[in-house]
Coordinates of C-alpha atoms and ligand atoms in Angstrom, one line a residue:
X1 CA 85.7 96.0 -98.9
X2 CA 84.1 96.4 -95.5
X3 CA 81.7 94.1 -93.8
X4 CA 79.2 95.0 -91.1
X5 CA 80.3 93.8 -87.7
X6 CA 78.0 90.9 -86.8
X7 CA 79.4 90.5 -83.3
X8 CA 79.9 93.9 -81.6
X9 CA 80.2 92.0 -78.3
X10 CA 83.1 89.9 -79.5
X11 CA 86.5 90.5 -77.9
X12 CA 90.0 89.1 -78.3
X13 CA 90.9 89.8 -74.6
X14 CA 91.5 86.1 -74.2
X15 CA 94.6 86.5 -76.4
X16 CA 96.1 89.3 -74.2
X17 CA 98.4 87.1 -72.1
X18 CA 100.5 88.5 -69.4
X19 CA 104.1 88.8 -70.6
X20 CA 107.4 90.3 -69.5
X21 CA 109.1 90.0 -66.2
X22 CA 106.0 90.5 -64.1
X23 CA 107.5 88.7 -61.1
X24 CA 110.0 91.5 -60.4
X25 CA 107.2 93.5 -58.7
X26 CA 107.4 91.0 -55.8
X27 CA 110.2 92.3 -53.6
X28 CA 111.9 88.9 -53.1
X29 CA 112.0 88.4 -56.9
X30 CA 113.0 91.9 -57.9
X31 CA 116.5 90.7 -58.9
X32 CA 115.4 87.3 -60.4
X33 CA 116.2 87.1 -64.1
X34 CA 114.2 85.2 -66.6
X35 CA 116.5 82.2 -66.8
X36 CA 116.1 81.7 -63.0
X37 CA 112.4 82.3 -62.9
X38 CA 111.9 79.7 -65.7
X39 CA 114.1 77.2 -63.9
X40 CA 111.7 74.5 -62.5
X41 CA 114.2 73.6 -59.8
X42 CA 114.3 77.2 -58.6
X43 CA 110.5 77.3 -58.6
X44 CA 110.3 74.1 -56.5
X45 CA 113.0 75.3 -54.1
X46 CA 111.2 78.6 -53.6
X47 CA 107.7 77.4 -52.9
X48 CA 106.2 79.1 -49.9
X49 CA 104.7 77.0 -47.1
X50 CA 104.8 79.2 -44.0
X51 CA 103.4 82.7 -43.2
X52 CA 106.9 83.9 -42.4
X53 CA 108.2 82.9 -45.9
X54 CA 105.2 84.6 -47.4
X55 CA 106.0 87.7 -45.5
X56 CA 109.6 87.6 -46.5
X57 CA 108.6 87.3 -50.1
X58 CA 106.0 90.0 -50.4
X59 CA 107.3 92.2 -47.6
X60 CA 105.8 95.7 -47.7
X61 CA 103.3 94.9 -50.4
X62 CA 100.9 93.8 -47.7
X63 CA 99.6 95.3 -44.5
X64 CA 100.3 93.8 -41.0
X65 CA 96.5 93.2 -40.8
X66 CA 96.6 91.0 -43.9
X67 CA 99.5 89.0 -42.6
X68 CA 97.7 88.5 -39.2
X69 CA 94.6 87.3 -41.2
X70 CA 96.9 84.8 -43.1
X71 CA 98.5 83.5 -40.0
X72 CA 95.1 82.9 -38.5
X73 CA 94.1 81.1 -41.7
X74 CA 97.2 78.9 -41.8
X75 CA 96.6 78.0 -38.1
X76 CA 93.0 76.9 -38.7
X77 CA 93.5 75.3 -42.1
X78 CA 93.2 71.5 -42.2
X79 CA 95.3 71.4 -45.5
X80 CA 99.0 72.0 -45.9
X81 CA 99.9 75.3 -47.7
X82 CA 102.3 75.4 -50.6
X83 CA 102.4 78.1 -53.3
X84 CA 104.9 78.4 -56.2
X85 CA 106.7 81.7 -56.9
X86 CA 104.9 81.7 -60.3
X87 CA 101.5 81.7 -58.6
X88 CA 102.6 84.3 -56.0
X89 CA 103.8 86.6 -58.7
X90 CA 100.5 86.5 -60.4
X91 CA 98.5 87.6 -57.3
X92 CA 97.4 91.2 -57.3
X93 CA 99.2 92.4 -54.2
X94 CA 97.4 95.7 -54.3
X95 CA 94.2 93.8 -53.3
X96 CA 95.2 90.3 -52.2
X97 CA 91.9 89.7 -50.3
X98 CA 89.9 89.8 -53.5
X99 CA 92.5 88.0 -55.7
X100 CA 91.3 84.7 -57.3
X101 CA 94.7 83.1 -57.0
X102 CA 95.3 84.2 -53.4
X103 CA 91.8 82.8 -52.6
X104 CA 92.7 79.3 -53.9
X105 CA 96.0 78.9 -52.1
X106 CA 96.3 81.2 -49.1
X107 CA 93.6 81.0 -46.4
X108 CA 92.3 84.0 -44.6
X109 CA 91.1 83.4 -41.1
X110 CA 88.4 86.1 -41.5
X111 CA 86.8 84.3 -44.4
X112 CA 86.5 80.8 -42.9
X113 CA 83.0 79.4 -42.3
X114 CA 81.7 76.4 -40.3
X115 CA 81.7 73.1 -42.3
X116 CA 78.5 71.8 -43.8
X117 CA 76.8 69.1 -41.7
X118 CA 76.8 66.6 -44.6
X119 CA 80.6 66.6 -44.6
X120 CA 82.7 63.6 -43.7
X121 CA 86.4 63.5 -44.2
X122 CA 86.8 61.2 -47.2
X123 CA 83.6 62.7 -48.7
X124 CA 84.0 60.8 -52.0
X125 CA 84.5 57.4 -50.5
X126 CA 87.7 56.9 -52.5
X127 CA 89.4 54.7 -49.9
X128 CA 86.4 52.4 -49.6
X129 CA 86.6 51.7 -53.4
X130 CA 90.3 50.8 -53.2
X131 CA 91.2 47.1 -53.8
X132 CA 94.9 48.1 -53.4
X133 CA 96.0 51.1 -51.3
X134 CA 95.9 54.1 -53.6
X135 CA 94.1 52.4 -56.5
X136 CA 90.4 53.5 -56.6
X137 CA 88.3 51.2 -58.7
X138 CA 84.8 52.5 -58.5
X139 CA 83.6 52.2 -62.2
X140 CA 84.0 49.0 -64.2
X141 CA 86.3 50.2 -67.0
X142 CA 88.4 52.9 -65.3
X143 CA 90.5 53.3 -62.2
X144 CA 92.3 56.1 -60.4
X145 CA 96.0 55.3 -59.5
X146 CA 97.3 57.6 -56.7
X147 CA 101.0 57.1 -57.3
X148 CA 102.3 59.4 -54.6
X149 CA 101.1 62.0 -52.1
X150 CA 102.8 65.3 -52.9
X151 CA 102.0 68.1 -55.3
X152 CA 104.0 71.1 -56.6
X153 CA 101.4 73.3 -54.7
X154 CA 98.7 72.5 -52.2
X155 CA 95.2 73.7 -53.1
X156 CA 93.0 74.7 -50.3
X157 CA 90.0 73.0 -51.8
X158 CA 91.7 69.6 -52.4
X159 CA 89.4 66.6 -52.2
X160 CA 92.3 64.4 -51.5
X161 CA 93.2 66.3 -48.3
X162 CA 93.0 62.9 -46.6
X163 CA 96.2 61.9 -48.3
X164 CA 98.0 64.8 -49.8
X165 CA 100.6 66.9 -47.9
X166 CA 102.1 66.6 -44.5
X167 CA 100.0 66.3 -41.4
X168 CA 98.5 69.4 -40.1
X169 CA 97.0 69.8 -36.6
X170 CA 93.5 69.2 -38.1
X171 CA 93.8 66.1 -40.2
X172 CA 95.6 62.8 -40.0
X173 CA 96.5 61.7 -43.5
X174 CA 96.6 58.3 -45.1
X175 CA 100.0 57.2 -46.2
X176 CA 100.5 57.2 -50.0
X177 CA 104.2 57.6 -50.5
X178 CA 106.1 56.5 -53.6
X179 CA 106.4 52.8 -52.9
X180 CA 107.5 50.2 -55.4
X181 CA 105.7 47.4 -53.7
X182 CA 102.4 49.3 -53.7
X183 CA 102.8 50.2 -57.3
X184 CA 103.6 46.6 -58.2
X185 CA 100.4 45.5 -56.5
X186 CA 98.4 48.1 -58.4
X187 CA 99.9 46.9 -61.7
X188 CA 99.1 43.3 -60.8
X189 CA 95.5 44.2 -59.9
X190 CA 95.1 46.1 -63.2
X191 CA 96.7 43.3 -65.2
X192 CA 94.4 40.8 -63.6
X193 CA 91.2 42.8 -64.3
X194 CA 90.5 42.5 -68.0
X195 CA 87.6 44.8 -68.1
X196 CA 89.7 47.8 -66.9
X197 CA 90.7 49.9 -70.0
X198 CA 91.4 53.4 -68.6
X199 CA 93.8 54.4 -65.9
X200 CA 94.1 57.9 -64.4
X201 CA 97.7 58.3 -63.0
X202 CA 97.3 60.9 -60.3
X203 CA 98.6 61.7 -56.9
X204 CA 99.3 63.9 -55.4
X205 CA 100.4 65.0 -58.8
X206 CA 102.3 63.5 -61.7
X207 CA 104.6 66.5 -61.9
X208 CA 106.2 65.2 -58.7
X209 CA 107.1 61.9 -60.4
X210 CA 110.7 61.7 -61.6
X211 CA 111.3 61.2 -65.3
X212 CA 112.3 57.6 -64.6
X213 CA 109.0 57.1 -62.7
X214 CA 106.9 58.5 -65.6
X215 CA 108.7 55.9 -67.8
X216 CA 108.3 53.1 -65.3
X217 CA 104.5 53.7 -64.8
X218 CA 103.9 54.6 -68.4
X219 CA 105.7 51.5 -69.8
X220 CA 104.1 49.3 -67.0
X221 CA 100.6 50.3 -68.1
X222 CA 101.4 50.1 -71.8
X223 CA 102.5 46.5 -71.3
X224 CA 99.0 45.5 -70.1
X225 CA 97.1 44.6 -73.3
X226 CA 93.6 45.6 -72.2
X227 CA 94.6 49.1 -71.2
X228 CA 93.5 51.4 -74.0
X229 CA 93.6 54.8 -72.3
X230 CA 96.0 56.4 -69.9
X231 CA 95.8 59.9 -68.4
X232 CA 98.6 61.6 -66.5
X233 CA 96.9 64.1 -64.1
X234 CA 98.9 67.1 -63.0
X235 CA 98.2 70.6 -61.9
X236 CA 101.7 71.5 -62.9
X237 CA 101.0 73.3 -66.2
X238 CA 98.7 75.7 -64.3
X239 CA 101.0 76.4 -61.4
X240 CA 104.5 75.8 -62.7
X241 CA 104.3 75.8 -66.5
X242 CA 108.1 76.5 -66.8
X243 CA 108.9 72.9 -66.0
X244 CA 107.6 72.1 -69.5
X245 CA 110.2 74.5 -70.9
X246 CA 113.2 73.6 -68.7
X247 CA 112.7 70.0 -67.4
X248 CA 113.6 68.4 -70.7
X249 CA 114.1 65.0 -69.1
X250 CA 110.6 64.9 -67.7
X251 CA 108.9 66.2 -70.9
X252 CA 110.9 63.7 -73.0
X253 CA 109.9 60.8 -70.7
X254 CA 106.3 61.8 -71.1
X255 CA 106.7 62.2 -74.8
X256 CA 108.2 58.7 -75.2
X257 CA 105.3 57.2 -73.3
X258 CA 102.8 59.1 -75.5
X259 CA 104.7 58.1 -78.7
X260 CA 104.9 54.5 -77.7
X261 CA 101.2 54.6 -76.9
X262 CA 100.4 56.0 -80.3
X263 CA 102.4 53.3 -82.0
X264 CA 100.4 50.6 -80.2
X265 CA 97.0 52.4 -80.4
X266 CA 96.8 53.3 -76.7
X267 CA 95.8 56.8 -75.9
X268 CA 98.0 58.7 -73.5
X269 CA 97.0 62.2 -72.6
X270 CA 97.6 64.8 -69.9
X271 CA 94.8 66.1 -67.6
X272 CA 95.5 69.4 -65.9
X273 CA 93.8 71.8 -63.6
X274 CA 93.5 75.5 -64.4
X275 CA 90.9 77.4 -62.5
X276 CA 91.2 81.0 -63.6
X277 CA 92.2 83.0 -66.8
X278 CA 94.8 84.9 -64.8
X279 CA 96.8 81.6 -64.4
X280 CA 97.4 81.6 -68.2
X281 CA 100.4 83.8 -69.2
X282 CA 102.8 83.9 -72.1
X283 CA 104.9 81.4 -70.2
X284 CA 101.9 79.0 -70.1
X285 CA 101.4 79.5 -73.9
X286 CA 105.0 78.7 -74.7
X287 CA 104.9 75.7 -72.3
X288 CA 101.6 74.3 -73.7
X289 CA 102.9 74.8 -77.3
X290 CA 105.7 72.3 -76.5
X291 CA 103.1 69.7 -75.6
X292 CA 100.9 70.6 -78.6
X293 CA 103.8 70.3 -81.0
X294 CA 104.7 66.9 -79.6
X295 CA 101.1 65.8 -80.2
X296 CA 100.2 65.5 -76.5
X297 CA 96.5 66.2 -75.9
X298 CA 95.7 68.2 -72.8
X299 CA 92.3 68.4 -71.1
X300 CA 91.4 70.6 -68.1
X301 CA 89.4 69.8 -65.0
X302 CA 88.5 73.0 -63.0
X303 CA 86.9 73.4 -59.6
X304 CA 84.1 75.9 -59.3
X305 CA 84.9 78.3 -56.4
X306 CA 83.2 81.2 -54.8
X307 CA 85.0 84.5 -55.5
X308 CA 87.4 82.7 -57.8
X309 CA 85.5 81.6 -60.9
X310 CA 81.8 81.9 -60.0
X311 CA 80.9 84.6 -62.6
X312 CA 80.1 84.4 -66.3
X313 CA 82.6 87.0 -67.5
X314 CA 85.4 85.1 -66.0
X315 CA 84.2 81.9 -67.5
X316 CA 83.8 83.2 -71.0
X317 CA 87.3 84.6 -70.9
X318 CA 88.6 81.4 -69.4
X319 CA 87.2 78.9 -71.9
X320 CA 88.4 81.0 -74.8
X321 CA 91.8 81.3 -73.2
X322 CA 92.1 77.6 -72.6
X323 CA 91.0 77.0 -76.2
X324 CA 93.7 79.5 -77.3
X325 CA 96.4 77.4 -75.7
X326 CA 94.9 74.2 -77.0
X327 CA 93.7 72.9 -73.6
X328 CA 90.2 71.3 -73.8
X329 CA 87.9 72.3 -70.9
X330 CA 86.6 68.9 -69.9
X331 CA 85.0 69.1 -66.5
X332 CA 84.0 71.8 -64.0
X333 CA 83.5 70.3 -60.5
X334 CA 81.0 71.8 -58.2
X335 CA 83.2 72.1 -55.2
X336 CA 83.3 68.9 -53.1
X337 CA 82.4 68.9 -49.4
X338 CA 85.8 69.4 -47.9
X339 CA 86.8 70.4 -44.4
X340 CA 87.7 74.0 -43.7
X341 CA 86.9 75.5 -47.1
X342 CA 83.2 76.2 -46.9
X343 CA 84.0 79.8 -48.0
X344 CA 85.1 78.4 -51.4
X345 CA 81.9 76.5 -52.2
X346 CA 79.0 77.9 -54.1
X347 CA 75.6 76.6 -55.1
X348 CA 74.3 74.1 -57.7
X349 CA 72.1 76.9 -59.0
X350 CA 75.3 79.0 -59.8
X351 CA 76.7 76.0 -61.7
X352 CA 73.5 75.7 -63.8
X353 CA 73.5 79.4 -64.6
X354 CA 77.2 79.4 -65.6
X355 CA 76.8 76.4 -67.9
X356 CA 74.0 78.1 -69.7
X357 CA 76.0 81.2 -70.3
X358 CA 79.1 79.3 -71.4
X359 CA 77.5 77.0 -74.0
X360 CA 77.6 78.8 -77.3
X361 CA 80.4 81.2 -76.3
X362 CA 83.0 79.0 -78.1
X363 CA 83.4 75.6 -79.7
X364 CA 81.1 72.9 -78.2
X365 CA 84.2 70.6 -77.5
X366 CA 85.7 73.5 -75.5
X367 CA 82.5 73.9 -73.4
X368 CA 83.0 72.0 -70.1
X369 CA 80.5 69.7 -68.4
X370 CA 79.6 70.8 -64.9
X371 CA 79.6 67.9 -62.5
X372 CA 78.9 67.1 -58.9
X373 CA 80.9 64.4 -57.4
X374 CA 78.1 62.9 -55.3
X375 CA 79.1 62.4 -51.6
X376 CA 78.7 58.8 -50.5
X377 CA 80.5 57.4 -53.5
X378 CA 77.9 58.2 -56.2
X379 CA 80.7 59.5 -58.5
X380 CA 80.4 62.4 -61.0
X381 CA 76.9 63.4 -62.0
X382 CA 76.0 66.0 -64.6
X383 CA 74.9 68.9 -62.4
X384 CA 71.6 69.2 -64.3
X385 CA 70.7 65.6 -63.7
X386 CA 69.4 66.0 -60.2
X387 CA 66.1 64.3 -59.4
X388 CA 65.1 67.1 -57.1
X389 CA 66.7 70.3 -55.9
X390 CA 65.4 72.2 -52.9
X391 CA 65.9 75.9 -53.2
X392 CA 65.2 76.4 -49.5
X393 CA 67.6 73.8 -47.9
X394 CA 70.0 73.7 -50.9
X395 CA 69.9 69.9 -51.0
X396 CA 70.1 68.3 -54.4
X397 CA 69.4 64.6 -54.9
X398 CA 71.1 62.5 -57.5
X399 CA 71.0 58.9 -58.8
X400 CA 73.9 57.0 -60.1
X401 CA 72.7 53.8 -61.8
X402 CA 76.1 52.6 -62.7
X403 CA 77.2 52.6 -59.1
X404 CA 74.0 51.6 -57.3
X405 CA 70.6 51.7 -59.1
X406 CA 68.6 52.0 -55.8
X407 CA 70.5 54.5 -53.9
X408 CA 70.0 58.3 -53.7
X409 CA 73.0 60.7 -53.2
X410 CA 72.7 64.1 -51.6
X411 CA 74.7 67.3 -52.2
X412 CA 74.2 70.4 -50.1
X413 CA 74.7 74.0 -51.0
X414 CA 76.6 76.1 -48.5
X415 CA 74.3 77.1 -45.7
X416 CA 75.3 80.8 -45.7
X417 CA 74.0 81.2 -49.2
X418 CA 70.6 79.8 -48.4
X419 CA 67.5 81.9 -47.9
X420 CA 66.8 82.7 -44.2
X421 CA 64.2 80.0 -43.8
X422 CA 66.7 77.4 -45.1
X423 CA 69.4 78.6 -42.8
X424 CA 67.0 78.3 -39.9
X425 CA 66.2 74.6 -40.8
X426 CA 69.9 73.6 -40.7
X427 CA 70.4 75.4 -37.4
X428 CA 68.8 72.5 -35.5
X429 CA 70.8 69.2 -35.8
X430 CA 67.7 67.2 -34.9
X431 CA 66.2 68.6 -38.1
X432 CA 69.1 67.4 -40.4
X433 CA 67.8 63.8 -41.0
X434 CA 64.4 65.2 -41.7
X435 CA 65.8 67.6 -44.3
X436 CA 67.3 64.7 -46.2
X437 CA 64.2 62.5 -45.8
X438 CA 62.1 65.3 -47.2
X439 CA 64.4 65.7 -50.2
X440 CA 64.5 62.0 -50.7
X441 CA 60.7 61.6 -50.7
X442 CA 60.3 64.6 -53.1
X443 CA 62.8 62.9 -55.4
X444 CA 61.0 59.6 -55.2
X445 CA 57.7 61.2 -56.0
X446 CA 59.1 63.0 -59.0
X447 CA 60.6 59.7 -60.1
X448 CA 57.3 57.9 -59.5
X449 CA 55.4 60.3 -61.5
X450 CA 57.7 59.8 -64.4
X451 CA 56.8 56.2 -64.4
Ligands
LIG501 C1 86.9 60.9 -61.9 C2 87.2 59.5 -61.7 C3 87.5 58.7 -62.7 C4 87.5 59.2 -64.2 O1 86.3 59.6 -64.6 P1 85.9 60.3 -66.0 O2 84.5 60.7 -65.8 O3 86.1 59.2 -67.0 O4 86.9 61.4 -66.2 C5 87.8 57.4 -62.5 N1 87.7 56.9 -61.2 C6 87.4 57.7 -60.2 C7 87.3 57.1 -58.8 C8 87.1 59.0 -60.4 O5 86.8 59.8 -59.3
LIG502 S1 97.5 69.8 -57.1 FE1 95.6 68.5 -57.2 S2 96.0 66.8 -55.8 FE2 97.5 68.4 -55.3 S3 96.5 69.7 -53.7 FE3 96.0 70.6 -55.7 S4 94.0 69.7 -56.3 FE4 94.9 68.4 -54.7

């Protein structure tokens, strides 16, 4: 029996995952066998943090001009650079300038743009909302626990660049090392705050916690009766999935916390951070299968980035591929205002258009919500919920009634993507307060007319 094809546009490309020993194309990894490449300790030891290490790794795959551009990028970057061999091996070295993984981790001097005038260093006000250093308690029932300040990789776009990574010339960081005393204070605060139910254990990155520390933090939180939900946040599965296959001690420690949680009806899940379908390989599928088979739910929070994941074809493939490996796409963040990465930001209009094109492409629960983390401490807002959005100046205005019912929060599209008249208005610093006042008064009049 044959049926007419109702969906000639349907593809199964999301299931075509990269397999085999793809890393051997990189000169430094040509002799690396599978057992070595899958060893998380080897991946950690071989992370690249300097242009000369990068050059030693990729050698004649790249031109001297490209390396000079990278050196310039490293020099002017406010963020530490750190890339895993797994990520490096996935970059298309025939055309690294256009590669979405290269773009996220390795800065090119030639691409850098001036920062947006709305930017301040801790643009999300996390430190202001911290009752204990490293514990951000902005919303009544949930808090963000920054346990340590390192990550398996350093992402150029990181919001936490105030804390994460070693000092660079550009930014002086806040100190958030592993510190028993600081952790104890955080536990005491959480235990003393009965309306807190939900703790995000982040960093840095939970991959960097030792197995014994996963146990200590997990058990510490599980002992607090009013905590109902715990999320361990780690980019690890995206940038170093092999740890889930070879660091049995770590995975077992996490599993024990999840199992203990299940026995006492406390939800313990993993939140991760994939940004592009190319990051998902057969290694990822095998790694995520381990978590799935142990009943560990994984959700994804991605960051929308220009030239990385700002087109619909990429997103349709990406959400289906995440679904295929049982990772739920939860949020897509419109890129925060972060120093030195203006080239990665894109517009609110782009986010609106992508969301429209994704919804309906796969299961509703695998269709992410696009959010703006409103500068000034407004927190995450559904990107569609602006009160006013000015196409000329790129300013969008949000309210956040659970944070402050009276305040307006402003987000600004990158200036180089504005129409010429909008770019002209931002050129004059004296005009900046007026741009925001105009947007605020338009927002207020829209609100007023709604009654
Ligand atoms: C994102 C965030 C949370 C968690 O928010 P959800 O919307 O529930 O994922 C909690 N606290 C802070 C400060 C945050 O930034
Ligand atoms: S892994 Fe997460 S916390 Fe670490 S640099 Fe990347 S985005 Fe920032």
